[in-house]
Coordinates of C-alpha atoms in Angstrom, one line a residue:
X1 CA -82.5 72.0 5.7
X2 CA -85.7 70.8 3.6
X3 CA -84.4 67.9 3.3
X4 CA -83.1 67.1 7.0
X5 CA -86.2 67.4 8.3
X6 CA -87.6 65.3 5.2
X7 CA -85.5 62.3 6.8
X8 CA -86.1 63.4 10.7
X9 CA -89.9 63.3 10.2
X10 CA -89.4 60.0 8.2
X11 CA -86.9 58.0 9.8
X12 CA -86.4 59.2 13.9
X13 CA -90.1 60.4 14.2
X14 CA -92.1 57.1 12.8
X15 CA -94.8 57.9 15.5
X16 CA -97.6 61.7 16.0
X17 CA -95.3 63.9 17.8
X18 CA -98.6 65.1 19.5
X19 CA -101.0 60.9 19.6
X20 CA -98.1 59.0 18.9
X21 CA -100.5 57.4 17.0
X22 CA -98.3 55.5 13.5
X23 CA -97.9 58.1 11.0
X24 CA -97.2 58.5 7.2
X25 CA -94.9 60.1 5.8
X26 CA -96.5 63.0 7.2
X27 CA -95.7 65.8 9.9
X28 CA -98.4 65.1 12.1
X29 CA -101.5 62.2 12.0
X30 CA -104.6 63.5 10.6
X31 CA -106.6 63.3 12.5
X32 CA -103.8 65.6 14.9
X33 CA -103.6 68.5 11.5
X34 CA -108.2 67.9 11.8
X35 CA -107.1 68.8 15.1
X36 CA -104.8 71.5 14.1
X37 CA -106.8 73.7 12.1
X38 CA -109.9 74.1 14.2
X39 CA -107.5 76.4 16.2
X40 CA -106.9 78.2 12.1
X41 CA -108.7 81.7 13.2
X42 CA -111.6 82.6 10.8
X43 CA -110.1 85.6 8.6
X44 CA -106.4 85.5 9.3
X45 CA -106.4 88.9 8.1
X46 CA -108.5 90.9 10.8
X47 CA -105.9 93.3 12.1
X48 CA -104.1 93.5 9.9
X49 CA -104.2 97.7 10.5
X50 CA -102.9 100.9 12.8
X51 CA -99.6 100.6 14.1
X52 CA -98.9 97.2 13.2
X53 CA -100.6 95.2 11.3
X54 CA -100.6 91.5 12.6
X55 CA -101.5 88.7 10.4
X56 CA -102.5 84.9 13.2
X57 CA -102.4 82.5 11.5
X58 CA -104.5 80.4 14.1
X59 CA -105.2 80.3 18.0
X60 CA -102.7 80.4 21.3
X61 CA -104.8 76.6 22.3
X62 CA -105.6 73.6 21.9
X63 CA -103.2 71.1 18.8
X64 CA -101.4 74.8 18.1
X65 CA -100.5 75.2 21.2
X66 CA -99.3 71.6 22.6
X67 CA -97.8 71.4 18.7
X68 CA -95.9 74.5 18.9
X69 CA -95.0 73.2 21.7
X70 CA -93.6 70.0 19.8
X71 CA -91.6 72.0 17.0
X72 CA -89.4 74.1 20.3
X73 CA -89.6 72.2 23.2
X74 CA -88.9 68.3 21.7
X75 CA -87.1 68.7 19.4
X76 CA -89.2 68.7 16.5
X77 CA -88.1 70.6 14.2
X78 CA -89.9 69.0 10.5
X79 CA -92.8 70.6 12.3
X80 CA -91.7 73.5 10.6
X81 CA -93.1 72.2 7.5
X82 CA -96.5 71.5 7.4
X83 CA -97.2 74.9 10.1
X84 CA -94.9 77.7 7.4
X85 CA -97.1 75.9 4.8
X86 CA -100.3 76.4 6.9
X87 CA -99.7 79.7 7.2
X88 CA -98.7 80.7 3.1
X89 CA -101.3 78.9 2.1
X90 CA -104.0 80.9 4.6
X91 CA -101.8 83.9 2.7
X92 CA -103.1 83.6 -0.5
X93 CA -106.3 83.0 0.6
X94 CA -106.6 86.2 1.5
X95 CA -107.4 89.4 -0.4
X96 CA -106.1 92.7 -0.1
X97 CA -102.4 91.5 1.0
X98 CA -99.3 93.2 0.2
X99 CA -97.7 91.4 -2.8
X100 CA -94.5 92.4 -3.0
X101 CA -92.2 92.1 1.0
X102 CA -88.9 90.8 2.0
X103 CA -89.9 88.4 4.7
X104 CA -87.3 88.3 7.9
X105 CA -87.9 86.3 10.8
X106 CA -87.4 87.9 14.4
X107 CA -83.6 86.7 15.5
X108 CA -83.1 84.4 18.4
X109 CA -80.1 84.8 20.4
X110 CA -76.7 83.1 19.7
X111 CA -76.9 80.9 22.9
X112 CA -80.2 80.0 22.8
X113 CA -80.3 79.0 20.0
X114 CA -77.6 76.4 19.8
X115 CA -79.1 76.0 22.6
X116 CA -81.7 74.6 21.1
X117 CA -80.7 74.1 17.6
X118 CA -82.0 76.0 15.4
X119 CA -84.6 79.3 15.7
X120 CA -88.5 77.6 15.0
X121 CA -89.5 81.8 13.6
X122 CA -86.6 80.9 10.9
X123 CA -88.2 77.4 10.5
X124 CA -91.2 78.2 9.8
X125 CA -90.7 81.5 7.6
X126 CA -88.2 79.2 5.0
X127 CA -91.6 77.3 4.8
X128 CA -93.6 79.9 4.5
X129 CA -91.3 82.1 1.8
X130 CA -91.8 78.3 -0.1
X131 CA -95.6 78.7 -1.2
X132 CA -95.8 82.5 -1.0
X133 CA -91.9 82.9 -3.2
X134 CA -91.2 85.8 -0.8
X135 CA -87.7 86.3 -0.2
X136 CA -86.3 85.7 2.7
X137 CA -83.3 87.5 5.2
X138 CA -83.0 84.8 7.2
X139 CA -80.2 87.8 9.1
X140 CA -81.5 91.2 8.4
X141 CA -81.9 90.8 12.1
X142 CA -79.4 89.9 15.0
X143 CA -80.1 89.1 19.0
X144 CA -77.6 91.1 20.9
X145 CA -78.8 90.9 24.0
X146 CA -79.5 87.5 25.8
X147 CA -83.7 87.7 27.6
X148 CA -84.9 85.9 30.0
X149 CA -88.5 84.6 28.6
X150 CA -90.8 86.8 28.4
X151 CA -94.2 84.6 28.7
X152 CA -92.6 85.5 32.4
X153 CA -92.6 89.0 32.5
X154 CA -94.6 91.9 32.3
X155 CA -95.5 94.1 29.4
X156 CA -94.1 97.2 31.0
X157 CA -90.8 94.8 31.9
X158 CA -90.7 93.5 28.3
X159 CA -89.9 96.2 27.1
X160 CA -87.3 97.1 29.5
X161 CA -85.6 93.7 29.5
X162 CA -86.1 94.3 25.2
X163 CA -84.8 97.7 25.0
X164 CA -81.1 97.0 22.4
X165 CA -81.8 93.3 22.4
X166 CA -82.6 94.1 18.6
X167 CA -79.9 95.0 16.2
X168 CA -79.9 95.5 12.6
X169 CA -78.2 92.3 11.1
X170 CA -75.7 91.1 9.0
X171 CA -78.0 91.2 5.3
X172 CA -79.1 94.3 5.9
X173 CA -76.0 96.1 7.0
X174 CA -74.8 94.6 3.6
X175 CA -77.4 96.0 1.6
X176 CA -81.1 97.5 2.6
X177 CA -84.0 95.8 1.3
X178 CA -86.0 97.8 -1.3
X179 CA -89.2 95.8 -0.7
X180 CA -91.5 96.7 2.9
X181 CA -89.9 93.8 5.1
X182 CA -93.7 90.8 6.5
X183 CA -91.7 90.6 10.7
X184 CA -92.6 86.5 11.2
X185 CA -92.7 85.2 13.9
X186 CA -94.7 82.2 15.9
X187 CA -96.6 83.3 18.5
X188 CA -98.3 86.7 18.9
X189 CA -98.3 87.8 22.7
X190 CA -98.9 92.3 24.4
X191 CA -96.6 92.4 20.5
X192 CA -93.2 93.7 22.5
X193 CA -90.9 91.9 21.1
X194 CA -92.3 92.5 17.1
X195 CA -92.8 96.2 17.9
X196 CA -88.8 96.8 18.8
X197 CA -88.2 94.8 15.5
X198 CA -89.8 97.2 13.9
X199 CA -88.3 100.6 16.1
X200 CA -84.4 98.2 14.1
X201 CA -85.3 98.7 11.5
X202 CA -86.9 102.2 11.2
X203 CA -84.4 103.6 12.9
X204 CA -82.7 101.9 9.0
X205 CA -84.8 103.8 7.6
X206 CA -86.3 100.0 6.1
X207 CA -90.2 100.5 5.7
X208 CA -92.4 97.8 7.8
X209 CA -95.7 97.0 5.9
X210 CA -96.4 94.2 9.2
X211 CA -96.1 90.6 11.6
X212 CA -97.2 87.5 10.3
X213 CA -97.5 84.8 12.8
X214 CA -98.9 81.7 13.7
X215 CA -100.6 82.1 16.8
X216 CA -101.8 84.9 19.2
X217 CA -102.4 83.8 22.1
X218 CA -105.7 85.3 23.6
X219 CA -105.3 87.4 26.0

């Protein structure tokens, strides 16, 4: 997967996917990388507390919002390397965060994944784990109900839609993790999806340390 992303970056995507400037072997041009870094939160761990501690690399606006759209909807899976590494670097720089975790990406329903070609949360998680050294359980959870796009729904509708949509995955059915789980997703809006994932894991007596996301919405 990592080799394929490199090939896509070097061969199939000669120009920056955000501004169409020529690239020099990178996922984004330097100007777009600087604008992307402007979206980083000053303290990504400021909400690492409460019922489900949250680590959020950036704010969902500007170039970060554009990069996520390019990753998910414009067939730019190679962007996951840059974005996942940005998350990992910020995690490593943040004090007092857990040092022994198992990373579990929020799952995508198989039908949607076949349509898109990849699960962006899993891609981000792989590159996040590259730098942090955390083990990855890509199949720790599975999506068993194909739900409509959640951004179109109210918080109450989200909760109803996600009920029984996520289940324990084959990896954890065979062997539950010994470490606490860090859930990982691309965008945090209301937290409904991650709370549902946490509930599934806790039903099977699996500890959840918190959730890491690339971007948090402003509302």
